[in-house]
PDB file of C-alpha atoms in Angstrom:
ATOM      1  CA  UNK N 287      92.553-175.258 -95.599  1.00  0.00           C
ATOM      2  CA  UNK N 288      91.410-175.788 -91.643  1.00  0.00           C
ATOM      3  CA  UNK N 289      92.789-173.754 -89.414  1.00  0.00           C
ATOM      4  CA  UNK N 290      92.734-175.065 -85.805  1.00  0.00           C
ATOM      5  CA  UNK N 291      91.456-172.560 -82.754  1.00  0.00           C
ATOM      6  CA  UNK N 292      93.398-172.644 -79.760  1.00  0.00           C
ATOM      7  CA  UNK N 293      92.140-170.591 -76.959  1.00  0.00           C
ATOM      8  CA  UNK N 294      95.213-168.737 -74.497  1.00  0.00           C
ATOM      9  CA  UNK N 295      94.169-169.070 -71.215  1.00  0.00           C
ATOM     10  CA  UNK N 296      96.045-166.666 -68.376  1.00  0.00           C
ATOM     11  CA  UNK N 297      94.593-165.942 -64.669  1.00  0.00           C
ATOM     12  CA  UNK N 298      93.200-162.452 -64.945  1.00  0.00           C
ATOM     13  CA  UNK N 299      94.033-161.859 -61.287  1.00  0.00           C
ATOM     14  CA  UNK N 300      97.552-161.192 -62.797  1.00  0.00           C
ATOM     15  CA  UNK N 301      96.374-158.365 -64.948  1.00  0.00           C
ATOM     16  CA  UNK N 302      95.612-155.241 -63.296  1.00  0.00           C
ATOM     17  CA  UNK N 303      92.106-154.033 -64.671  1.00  0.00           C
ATOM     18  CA  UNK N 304      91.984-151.046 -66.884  1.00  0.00           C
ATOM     19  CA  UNK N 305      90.146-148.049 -65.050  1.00  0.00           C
ATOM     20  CA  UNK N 306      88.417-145.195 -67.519  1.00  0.00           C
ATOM     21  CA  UNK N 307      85.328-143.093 -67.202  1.00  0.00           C
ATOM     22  CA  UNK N 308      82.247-143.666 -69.398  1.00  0.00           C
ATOM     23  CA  UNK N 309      82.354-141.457 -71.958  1.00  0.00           C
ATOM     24  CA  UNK N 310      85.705-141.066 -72.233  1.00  0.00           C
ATOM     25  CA  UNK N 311      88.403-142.099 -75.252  1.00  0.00           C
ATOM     26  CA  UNK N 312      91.033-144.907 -73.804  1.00  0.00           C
ATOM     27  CA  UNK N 313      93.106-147.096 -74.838  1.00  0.00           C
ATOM     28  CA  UNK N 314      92.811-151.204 -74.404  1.00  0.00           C
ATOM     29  CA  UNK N 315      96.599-153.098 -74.974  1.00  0.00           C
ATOM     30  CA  UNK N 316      95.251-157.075 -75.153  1.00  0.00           C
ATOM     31  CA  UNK N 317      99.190-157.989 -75.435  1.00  0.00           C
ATOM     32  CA  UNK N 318      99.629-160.481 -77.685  1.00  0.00           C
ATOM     33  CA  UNK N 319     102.931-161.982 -78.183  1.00  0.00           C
ATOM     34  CA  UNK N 320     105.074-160.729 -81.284  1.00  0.00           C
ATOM     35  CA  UNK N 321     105.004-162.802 -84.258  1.00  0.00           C
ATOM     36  CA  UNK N 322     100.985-163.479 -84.551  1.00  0.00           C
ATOM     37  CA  UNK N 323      98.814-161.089 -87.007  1.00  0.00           C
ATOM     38  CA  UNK N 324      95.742-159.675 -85.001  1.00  0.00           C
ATOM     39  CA  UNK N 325      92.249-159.732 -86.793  1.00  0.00           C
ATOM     40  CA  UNK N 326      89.622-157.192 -86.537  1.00  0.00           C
ATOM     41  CA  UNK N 327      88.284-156.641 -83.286  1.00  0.00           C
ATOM     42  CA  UNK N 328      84.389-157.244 -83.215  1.00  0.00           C
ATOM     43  CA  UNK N 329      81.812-154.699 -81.878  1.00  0.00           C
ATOM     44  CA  UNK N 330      79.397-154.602 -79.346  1.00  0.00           C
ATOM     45  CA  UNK N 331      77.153-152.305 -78.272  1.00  0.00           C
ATOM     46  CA  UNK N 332      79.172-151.193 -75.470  1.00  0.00           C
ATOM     47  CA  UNK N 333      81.551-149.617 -76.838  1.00  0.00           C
ATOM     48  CA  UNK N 334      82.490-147.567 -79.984  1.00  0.00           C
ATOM     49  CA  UNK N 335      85.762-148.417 -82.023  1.00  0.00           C
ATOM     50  CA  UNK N 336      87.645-144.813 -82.844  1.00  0.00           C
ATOM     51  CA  UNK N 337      91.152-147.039 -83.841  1.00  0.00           C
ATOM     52  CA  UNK N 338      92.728-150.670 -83.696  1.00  0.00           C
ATOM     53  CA  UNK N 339      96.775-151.031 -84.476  1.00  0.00           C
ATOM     54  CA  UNK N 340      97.441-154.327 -83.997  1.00  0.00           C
ATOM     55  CA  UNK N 341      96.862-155.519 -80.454  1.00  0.00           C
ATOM     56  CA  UNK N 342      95.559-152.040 -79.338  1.00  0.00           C
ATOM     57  CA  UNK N 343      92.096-150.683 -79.516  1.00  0.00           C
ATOM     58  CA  UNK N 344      91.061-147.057 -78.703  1.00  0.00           C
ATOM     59  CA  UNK N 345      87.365-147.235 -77.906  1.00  0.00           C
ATOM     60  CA  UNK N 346      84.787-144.850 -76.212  1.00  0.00           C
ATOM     61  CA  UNK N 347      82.978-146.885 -73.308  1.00  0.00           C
ATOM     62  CA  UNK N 348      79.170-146.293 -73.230  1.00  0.00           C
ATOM     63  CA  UNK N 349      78.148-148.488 -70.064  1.00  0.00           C
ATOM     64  CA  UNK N 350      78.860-148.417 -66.715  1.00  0.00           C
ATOM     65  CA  UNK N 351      80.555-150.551 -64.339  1.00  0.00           C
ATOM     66  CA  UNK N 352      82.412-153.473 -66.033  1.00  0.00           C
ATOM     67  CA  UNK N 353      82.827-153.277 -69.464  1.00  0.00           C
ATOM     68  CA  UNK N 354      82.966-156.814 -71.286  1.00  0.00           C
ATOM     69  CA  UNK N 355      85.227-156.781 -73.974  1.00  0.00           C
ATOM     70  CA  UNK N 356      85.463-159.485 -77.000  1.00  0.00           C
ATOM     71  CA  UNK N 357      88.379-161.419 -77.330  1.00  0.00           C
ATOM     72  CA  UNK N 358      90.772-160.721 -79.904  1.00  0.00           C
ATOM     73  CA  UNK N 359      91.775-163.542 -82.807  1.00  0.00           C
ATOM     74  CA  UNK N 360      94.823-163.781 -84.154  1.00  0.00           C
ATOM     75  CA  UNK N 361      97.206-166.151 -86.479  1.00  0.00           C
ATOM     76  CA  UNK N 362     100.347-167.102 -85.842  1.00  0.00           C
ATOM     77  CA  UNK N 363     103.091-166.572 -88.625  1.00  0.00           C
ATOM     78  CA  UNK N 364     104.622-170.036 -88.672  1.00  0.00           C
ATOM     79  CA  UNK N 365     101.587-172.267 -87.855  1.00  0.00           C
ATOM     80  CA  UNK N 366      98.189-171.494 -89.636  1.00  0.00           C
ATOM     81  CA  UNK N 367      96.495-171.569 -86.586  1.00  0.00           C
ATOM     82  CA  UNK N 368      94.013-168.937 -84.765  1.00  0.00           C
ATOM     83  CA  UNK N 369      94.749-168.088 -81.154  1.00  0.00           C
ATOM     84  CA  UNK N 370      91.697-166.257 -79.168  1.00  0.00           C
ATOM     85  CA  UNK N 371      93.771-163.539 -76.576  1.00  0.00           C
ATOM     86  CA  UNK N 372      91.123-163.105 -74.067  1.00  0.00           C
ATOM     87  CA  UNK N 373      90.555-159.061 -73.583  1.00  0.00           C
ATOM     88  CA  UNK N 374      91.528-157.412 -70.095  1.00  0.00           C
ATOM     89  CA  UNK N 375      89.091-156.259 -67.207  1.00  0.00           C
ATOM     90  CA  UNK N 376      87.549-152.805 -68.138  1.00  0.00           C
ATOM     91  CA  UNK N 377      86.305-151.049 -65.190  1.00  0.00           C
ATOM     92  CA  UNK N 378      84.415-148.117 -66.100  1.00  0.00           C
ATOM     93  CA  UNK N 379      83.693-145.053 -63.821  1.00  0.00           C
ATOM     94  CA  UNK N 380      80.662-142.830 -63.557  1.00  0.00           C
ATOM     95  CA  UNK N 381      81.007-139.256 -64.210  1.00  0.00           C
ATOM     96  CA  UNK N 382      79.635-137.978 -61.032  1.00  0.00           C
ATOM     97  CA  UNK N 383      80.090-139.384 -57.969  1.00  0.00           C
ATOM     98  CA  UNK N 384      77.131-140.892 -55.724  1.00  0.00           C
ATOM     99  CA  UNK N 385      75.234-138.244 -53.322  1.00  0.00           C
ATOM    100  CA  UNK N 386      76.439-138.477 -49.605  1.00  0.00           C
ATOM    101  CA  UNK N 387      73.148-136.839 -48.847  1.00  0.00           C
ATOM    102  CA  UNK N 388      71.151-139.111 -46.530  1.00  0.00           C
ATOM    103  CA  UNK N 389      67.334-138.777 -46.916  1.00  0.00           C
ATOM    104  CA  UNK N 390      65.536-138.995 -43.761  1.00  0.00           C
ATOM    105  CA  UNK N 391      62.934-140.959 -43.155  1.00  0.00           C
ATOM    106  CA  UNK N 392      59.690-140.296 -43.943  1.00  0.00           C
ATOM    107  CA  UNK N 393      57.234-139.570 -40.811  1.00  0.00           C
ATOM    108  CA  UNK N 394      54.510-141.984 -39.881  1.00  0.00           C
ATOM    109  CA  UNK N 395      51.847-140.923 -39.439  1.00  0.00           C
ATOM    110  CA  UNK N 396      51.464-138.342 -41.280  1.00  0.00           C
ATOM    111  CA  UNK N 397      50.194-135.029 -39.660  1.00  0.00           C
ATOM    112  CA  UNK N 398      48.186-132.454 -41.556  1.00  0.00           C
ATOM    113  CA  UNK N 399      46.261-129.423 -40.345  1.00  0.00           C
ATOM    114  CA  UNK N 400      42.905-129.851 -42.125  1.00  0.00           C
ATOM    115  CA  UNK N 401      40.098-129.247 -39.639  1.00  0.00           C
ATOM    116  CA  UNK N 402      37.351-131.467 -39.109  1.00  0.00           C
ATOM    117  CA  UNK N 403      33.924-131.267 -40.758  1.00  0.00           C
ATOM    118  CA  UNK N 404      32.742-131.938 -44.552  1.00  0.00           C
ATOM    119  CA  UNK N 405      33.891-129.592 -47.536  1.00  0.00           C
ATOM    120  CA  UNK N 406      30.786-127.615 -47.775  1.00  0.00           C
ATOM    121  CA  UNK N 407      31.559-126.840 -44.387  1.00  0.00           C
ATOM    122  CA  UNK N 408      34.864-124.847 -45.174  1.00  0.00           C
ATOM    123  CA  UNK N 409      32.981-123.286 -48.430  1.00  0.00           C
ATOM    124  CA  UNK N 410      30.252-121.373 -46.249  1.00  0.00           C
ATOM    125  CA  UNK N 411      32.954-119.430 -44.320  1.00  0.00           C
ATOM    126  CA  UNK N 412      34.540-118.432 -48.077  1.00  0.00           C
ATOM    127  CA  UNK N 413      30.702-117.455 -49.166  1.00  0.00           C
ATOM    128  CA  UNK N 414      31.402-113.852 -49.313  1.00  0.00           C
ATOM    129  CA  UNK N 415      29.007-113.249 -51.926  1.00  0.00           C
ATOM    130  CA  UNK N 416      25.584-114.211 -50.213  1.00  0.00           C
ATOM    131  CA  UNK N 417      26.006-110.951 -47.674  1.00  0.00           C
ATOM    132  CA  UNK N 418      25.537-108.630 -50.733  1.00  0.00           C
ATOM    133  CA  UNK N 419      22.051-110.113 -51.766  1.00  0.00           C
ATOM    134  CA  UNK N 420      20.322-109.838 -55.058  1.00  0.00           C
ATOM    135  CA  UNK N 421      22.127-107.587 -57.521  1.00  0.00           C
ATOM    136  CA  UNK N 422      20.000-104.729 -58.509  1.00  0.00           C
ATOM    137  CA  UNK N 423      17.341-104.421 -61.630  1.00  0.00           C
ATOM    138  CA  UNK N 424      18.875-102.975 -64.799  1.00  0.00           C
ATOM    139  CA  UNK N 425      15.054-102.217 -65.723  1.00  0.00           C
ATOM    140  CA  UNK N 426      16.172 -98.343 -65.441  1.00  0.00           C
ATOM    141  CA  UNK N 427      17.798 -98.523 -68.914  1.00  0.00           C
ATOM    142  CA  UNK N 428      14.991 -99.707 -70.255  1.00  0.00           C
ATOM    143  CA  UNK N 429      13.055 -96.194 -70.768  1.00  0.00           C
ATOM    144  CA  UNK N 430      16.576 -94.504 -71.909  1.00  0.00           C
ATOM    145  CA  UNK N 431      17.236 -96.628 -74.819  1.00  0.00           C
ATOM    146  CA  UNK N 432      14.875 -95.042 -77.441  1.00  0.00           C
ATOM    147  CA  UNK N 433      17.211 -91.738 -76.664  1.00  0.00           C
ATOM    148  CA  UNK N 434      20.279 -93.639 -76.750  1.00  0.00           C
ATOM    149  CA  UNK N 435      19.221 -94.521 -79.517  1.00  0.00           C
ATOM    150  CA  UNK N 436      18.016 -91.560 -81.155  1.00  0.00           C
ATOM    151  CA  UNK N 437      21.621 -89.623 -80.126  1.00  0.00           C
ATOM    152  CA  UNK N 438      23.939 -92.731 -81.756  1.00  0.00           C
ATOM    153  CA  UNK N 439      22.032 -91.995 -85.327  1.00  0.00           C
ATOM    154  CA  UNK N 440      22.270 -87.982 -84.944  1.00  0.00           C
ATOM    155  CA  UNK N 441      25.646 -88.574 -84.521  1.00  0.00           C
ATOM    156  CA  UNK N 442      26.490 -91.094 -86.872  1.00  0.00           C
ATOM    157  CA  UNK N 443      24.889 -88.997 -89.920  1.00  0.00           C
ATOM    158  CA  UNK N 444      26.703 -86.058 -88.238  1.00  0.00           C
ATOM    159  CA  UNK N 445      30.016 -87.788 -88.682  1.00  0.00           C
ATOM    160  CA  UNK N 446      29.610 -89.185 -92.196  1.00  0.00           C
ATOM    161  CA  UNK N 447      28.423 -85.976 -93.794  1.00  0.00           C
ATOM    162  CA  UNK N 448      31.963 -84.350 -91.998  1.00  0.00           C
ATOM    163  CA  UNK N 449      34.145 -86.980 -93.633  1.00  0.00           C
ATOM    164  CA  UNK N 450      32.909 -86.590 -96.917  1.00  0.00           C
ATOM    165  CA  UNK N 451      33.194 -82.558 -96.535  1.00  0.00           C
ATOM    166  CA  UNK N 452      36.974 -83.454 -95.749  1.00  0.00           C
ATOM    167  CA  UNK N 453      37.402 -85.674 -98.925  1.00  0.00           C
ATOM    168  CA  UNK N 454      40.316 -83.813-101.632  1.00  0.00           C
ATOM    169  CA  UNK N 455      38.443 -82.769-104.467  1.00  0.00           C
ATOM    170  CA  UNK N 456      39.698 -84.094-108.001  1.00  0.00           C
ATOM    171  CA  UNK N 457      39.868 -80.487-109.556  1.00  0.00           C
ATOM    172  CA  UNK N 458      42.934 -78.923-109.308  1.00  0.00           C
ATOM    173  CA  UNK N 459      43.151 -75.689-107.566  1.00  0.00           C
ATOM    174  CA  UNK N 460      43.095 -72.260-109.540  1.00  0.00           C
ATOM    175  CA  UNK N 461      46.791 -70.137-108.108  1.00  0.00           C
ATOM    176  CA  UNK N 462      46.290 -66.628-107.231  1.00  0.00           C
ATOM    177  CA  UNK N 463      42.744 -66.332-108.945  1.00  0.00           C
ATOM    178  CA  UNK N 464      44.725 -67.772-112.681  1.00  0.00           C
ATOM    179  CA  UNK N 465      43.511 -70.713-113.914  1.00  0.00           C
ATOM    180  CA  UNK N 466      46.489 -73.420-115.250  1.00  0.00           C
ATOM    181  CA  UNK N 467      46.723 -75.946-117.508  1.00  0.00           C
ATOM    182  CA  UNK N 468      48.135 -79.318-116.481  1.00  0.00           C
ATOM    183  CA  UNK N 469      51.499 -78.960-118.606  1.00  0.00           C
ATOM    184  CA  UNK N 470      51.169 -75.212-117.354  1.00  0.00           C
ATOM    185  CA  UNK N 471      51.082 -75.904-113.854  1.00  0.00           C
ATOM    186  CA  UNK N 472      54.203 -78.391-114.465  1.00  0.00           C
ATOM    187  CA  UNK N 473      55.990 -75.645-116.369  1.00  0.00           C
ATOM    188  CA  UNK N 474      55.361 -72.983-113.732  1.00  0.00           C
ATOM    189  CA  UNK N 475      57.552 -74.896-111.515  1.00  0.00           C
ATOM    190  CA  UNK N 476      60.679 -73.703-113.385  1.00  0.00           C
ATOM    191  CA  UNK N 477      59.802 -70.020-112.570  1.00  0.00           C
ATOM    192  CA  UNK N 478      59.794 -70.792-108.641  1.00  0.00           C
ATOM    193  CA  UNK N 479      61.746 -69.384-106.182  1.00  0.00           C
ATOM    194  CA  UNK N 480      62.569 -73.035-104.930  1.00  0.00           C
ATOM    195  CA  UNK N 481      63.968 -73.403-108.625  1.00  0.00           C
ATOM    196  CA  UNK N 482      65.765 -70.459-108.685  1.00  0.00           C
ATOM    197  CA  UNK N 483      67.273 -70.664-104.830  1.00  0.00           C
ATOM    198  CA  UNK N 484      68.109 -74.566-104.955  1.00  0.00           C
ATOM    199  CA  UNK N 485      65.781 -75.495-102.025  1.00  0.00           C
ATOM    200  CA  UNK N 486      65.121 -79.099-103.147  1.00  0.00           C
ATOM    201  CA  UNK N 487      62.769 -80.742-100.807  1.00  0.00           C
ATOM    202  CA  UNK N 488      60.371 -77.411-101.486  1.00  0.00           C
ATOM    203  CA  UNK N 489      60.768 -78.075-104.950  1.00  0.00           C
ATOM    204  CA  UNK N 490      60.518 -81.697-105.225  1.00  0.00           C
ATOM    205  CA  UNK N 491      57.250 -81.757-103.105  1.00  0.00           C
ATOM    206  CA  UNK N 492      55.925 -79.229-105.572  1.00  0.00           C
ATOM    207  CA  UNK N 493      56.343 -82.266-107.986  1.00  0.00           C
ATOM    208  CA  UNK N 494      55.048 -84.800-105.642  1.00  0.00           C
ATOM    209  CA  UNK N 495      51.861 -82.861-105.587  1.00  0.00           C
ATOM    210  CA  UNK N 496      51.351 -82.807-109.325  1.00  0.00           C
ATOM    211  CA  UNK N 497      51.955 -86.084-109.652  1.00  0.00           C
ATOM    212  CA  UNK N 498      49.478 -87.062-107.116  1.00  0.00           C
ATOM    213  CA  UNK N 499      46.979 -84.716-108.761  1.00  0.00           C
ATOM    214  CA  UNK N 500      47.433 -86.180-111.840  1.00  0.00           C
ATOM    215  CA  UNK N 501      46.717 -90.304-110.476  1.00  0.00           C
ATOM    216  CA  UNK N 502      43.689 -88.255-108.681  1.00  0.00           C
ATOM    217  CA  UNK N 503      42.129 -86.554-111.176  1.00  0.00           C
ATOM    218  CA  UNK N 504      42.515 -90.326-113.913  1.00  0.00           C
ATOM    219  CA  UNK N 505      42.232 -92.523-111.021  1.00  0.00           C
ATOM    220  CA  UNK N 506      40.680 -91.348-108.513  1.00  0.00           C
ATOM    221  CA  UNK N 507      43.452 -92.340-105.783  1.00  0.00           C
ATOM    222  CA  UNK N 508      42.325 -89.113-103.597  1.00  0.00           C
ATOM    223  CA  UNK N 509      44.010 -90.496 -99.877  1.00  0.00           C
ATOM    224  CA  UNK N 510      47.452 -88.047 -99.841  1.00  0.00           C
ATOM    225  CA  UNK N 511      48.962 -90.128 -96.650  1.00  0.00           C
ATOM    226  CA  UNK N 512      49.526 -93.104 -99.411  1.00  0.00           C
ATOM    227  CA  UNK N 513      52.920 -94.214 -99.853  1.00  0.00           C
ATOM    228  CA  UNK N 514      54.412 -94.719-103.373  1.00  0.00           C
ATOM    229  CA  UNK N 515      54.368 -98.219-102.843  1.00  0.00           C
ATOM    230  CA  UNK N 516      50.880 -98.105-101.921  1.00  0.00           C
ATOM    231  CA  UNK N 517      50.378 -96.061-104.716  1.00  0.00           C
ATOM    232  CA  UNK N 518      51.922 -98.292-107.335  1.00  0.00           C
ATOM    233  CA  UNK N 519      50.052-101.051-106.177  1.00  0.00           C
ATOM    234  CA  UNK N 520      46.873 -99.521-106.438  1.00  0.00           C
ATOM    235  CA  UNK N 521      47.946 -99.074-110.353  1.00  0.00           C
ATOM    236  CA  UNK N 522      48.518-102.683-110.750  1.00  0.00           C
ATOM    237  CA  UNK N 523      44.792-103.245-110.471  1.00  0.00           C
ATOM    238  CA  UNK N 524      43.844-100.864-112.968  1.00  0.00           C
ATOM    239  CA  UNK N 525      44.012-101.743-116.585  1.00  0.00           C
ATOM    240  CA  UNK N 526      46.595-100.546-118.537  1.00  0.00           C
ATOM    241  CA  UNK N 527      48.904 -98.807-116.184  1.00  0.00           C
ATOM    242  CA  UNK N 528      51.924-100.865-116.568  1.00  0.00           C
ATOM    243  CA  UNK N 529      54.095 -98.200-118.820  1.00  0.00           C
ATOM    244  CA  UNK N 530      52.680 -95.988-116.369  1.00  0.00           C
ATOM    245  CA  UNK N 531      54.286 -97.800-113.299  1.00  0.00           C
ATOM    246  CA  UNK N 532      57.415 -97.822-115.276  1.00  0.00           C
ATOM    247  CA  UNK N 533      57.531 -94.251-115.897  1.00  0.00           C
ATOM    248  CA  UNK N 534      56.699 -92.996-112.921  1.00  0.00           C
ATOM    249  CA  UNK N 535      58.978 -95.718-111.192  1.00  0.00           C
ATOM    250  CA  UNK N 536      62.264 -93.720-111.366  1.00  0.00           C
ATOM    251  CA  UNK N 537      60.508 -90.305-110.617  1.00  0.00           C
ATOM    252  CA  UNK N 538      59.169 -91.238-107.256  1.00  0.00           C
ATOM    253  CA  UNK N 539      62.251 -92.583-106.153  1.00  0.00           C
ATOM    254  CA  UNK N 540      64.045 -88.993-107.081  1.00  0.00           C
ATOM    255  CA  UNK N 541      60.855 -88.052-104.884  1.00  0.00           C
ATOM    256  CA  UNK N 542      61.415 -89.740-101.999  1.00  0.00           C
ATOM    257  CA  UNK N 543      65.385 -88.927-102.221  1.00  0.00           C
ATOM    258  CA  UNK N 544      64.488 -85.135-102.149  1.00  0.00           C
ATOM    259  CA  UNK N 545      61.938 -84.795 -99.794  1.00  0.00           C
ATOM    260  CA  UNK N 546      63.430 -87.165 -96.855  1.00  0.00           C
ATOM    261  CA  UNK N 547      66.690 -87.756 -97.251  1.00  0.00           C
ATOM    262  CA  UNK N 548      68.006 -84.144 -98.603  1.00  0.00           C
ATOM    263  CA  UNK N 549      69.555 -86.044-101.623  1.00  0.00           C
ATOM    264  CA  UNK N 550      70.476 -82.654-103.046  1.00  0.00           C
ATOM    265  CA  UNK N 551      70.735 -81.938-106.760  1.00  0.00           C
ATOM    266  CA  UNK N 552      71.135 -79.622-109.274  1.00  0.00           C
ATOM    267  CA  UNK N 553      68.924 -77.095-111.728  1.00  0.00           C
ATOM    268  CA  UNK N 554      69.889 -79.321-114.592  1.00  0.00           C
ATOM    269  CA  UNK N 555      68.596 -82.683-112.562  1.00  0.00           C
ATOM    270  CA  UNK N 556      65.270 -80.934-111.669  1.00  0.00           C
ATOM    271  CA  UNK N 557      64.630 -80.280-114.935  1.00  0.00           C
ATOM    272  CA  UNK N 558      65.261 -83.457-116.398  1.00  0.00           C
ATOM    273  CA  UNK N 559      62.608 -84.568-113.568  1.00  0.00           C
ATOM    274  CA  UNK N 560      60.224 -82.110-114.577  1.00  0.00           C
ATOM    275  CA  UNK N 561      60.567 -83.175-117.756  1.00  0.00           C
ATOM    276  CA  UNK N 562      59.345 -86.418-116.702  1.00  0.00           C
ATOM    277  CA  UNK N 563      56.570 -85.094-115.033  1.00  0.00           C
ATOM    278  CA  UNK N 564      55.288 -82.624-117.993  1.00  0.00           C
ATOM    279  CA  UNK N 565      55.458 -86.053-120.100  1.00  0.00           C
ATOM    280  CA  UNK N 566      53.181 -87.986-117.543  1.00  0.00           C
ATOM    281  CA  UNK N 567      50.628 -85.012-117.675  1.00  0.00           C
ATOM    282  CA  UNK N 568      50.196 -85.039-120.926  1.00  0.00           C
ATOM    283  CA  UNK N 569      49.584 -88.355-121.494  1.00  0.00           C
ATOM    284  CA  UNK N 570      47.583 -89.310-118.314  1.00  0.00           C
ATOM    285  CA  UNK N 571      45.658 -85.870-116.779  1.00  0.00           C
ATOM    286  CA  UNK N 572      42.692 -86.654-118.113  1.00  0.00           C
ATOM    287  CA  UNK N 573      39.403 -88.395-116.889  1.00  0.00           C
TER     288      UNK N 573
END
């Protein structure tokens, strides 16, 4: 079936124009007669379509100055026959307003200050340098350096033969001229006056010693200021540590509980750790 296009013509002059600002939802009313059923709108680039009931957009301008709308089809209800409703004038209104500041004009010619006479010219008065003359001989140093030298390597095997004499030494220490076993030493802990008085952090450091003895004396991990991160990762690179890293997992934490944050505890926790700890030395105090 052929529909027939008829175009409405009306003077726009008799339409006031629609004023919004760019940027801005409004609403367009192209005010079509009743009894006609409006078609989809088409889009442009100049504006952006939020809604369309009937013969009313709502659109978002995105240009300036005069916005040009498409016209809007639509079909009459007792004739099959498309009318075009031409859209109204859309004025659209910049955000800020123009400056009102007047530039002035720009002089001519243009004056400067630079003084006559070539570049090097001005460089020779800057030339501060050439009143000092020639900078002195360093041929003085010459004679010293053998003595320099010869104080550097006095020093140097000075300073390693102190920082080995400061290195721990793997053997544990004999207490009050008695020598103690491993398991002895951890048992010996129990007869303390930190065990018996419920000082903790005295106690617990006790145990953080023995422990440390122990990973010296089968591992040779002699630095004290190591962490027990550090420590466990050093482990890892050994072979066959891995049930020791688990075991001595949960003591260090009790450890580090004790010693800097005053966990507190009880004779019956401590010796459950010491426990721990005599079990470690007898399985790993050995070279």
């Amino acid at each position: 079936m052929i529909c027939l296009v008829l175009t409405v013509l009306f003077l726009t002059s008799e339409v006031e124009p629609v004023q919004c600002s760019l940027g801005v939802p409004v609403t367009i009313d192209y005010s079509i007669p009743e009894g006609f059923a409006t078609q989809p709108v088409e889009l442009t680039d100049d504006f952006v379509l939020l809604e369309q009931q009937g013969d009313s957009i709502t659109i978002v301008p995105i240009v300036l100055d005069t916005l040009l709308l498409p016209p809007l089809y639509a079909i009459s209800d007792t004739l099959e026959v498309v009318h075009e409703f031409p859209p109204p004038v859309v004025i659209v209104a910049r955000t800020m307003p123009d400056s009102t500041w007047i530039v002035p004009v720009f002089p001519a010619p243009l004056l400067h200050t630079i003084p006559p006479g070539l570049p090097q010219d001005y460089l020779a008065r800057h030339r501060f340098w050439d009143r000092w003359g020639k900078p002195p001989s360093n041929r003085w140093l010459l004679p010293l350096i053998p003595s320099v030298a010869a104080v550097l390597s006095v020093f140097l095997i000075w300073f390693i033969h102190r920082k080995r004499s400061k290195l721990p030494s793997t053997e544990i220490p004999a207490t009050s001229g008695r020598s103690y076993s491993p398991l002895d030493e951890v048992r010996a802990l129990l007869d303390s006056k930190a065990f018996a008085e419920g000082r903790w952090p005295e106690y617990y450091r006790d145990i953080d010693r023995l422990l440390r003895d122990t990973l010296a004396v089968r591992f040779g991990i002699l630095n004290r200021a190591f962490t027990w991160h550090q420590i466990r990762r050093k482990l890892a690179k050994e072979k066959n540590t891995r049930n020791l890293i688990t075991d001595t997992t949960e003591l260090a934490q009790e450890i580090t509980l004790q010693r800097y944050a005053s966990w507190g505890g009880s004779r019956e926790r401590a010796k459950r750790y010491t426990s721990i700890l005599l079990t470690l030395r007898e399985e790993w105090h050995r070279q």
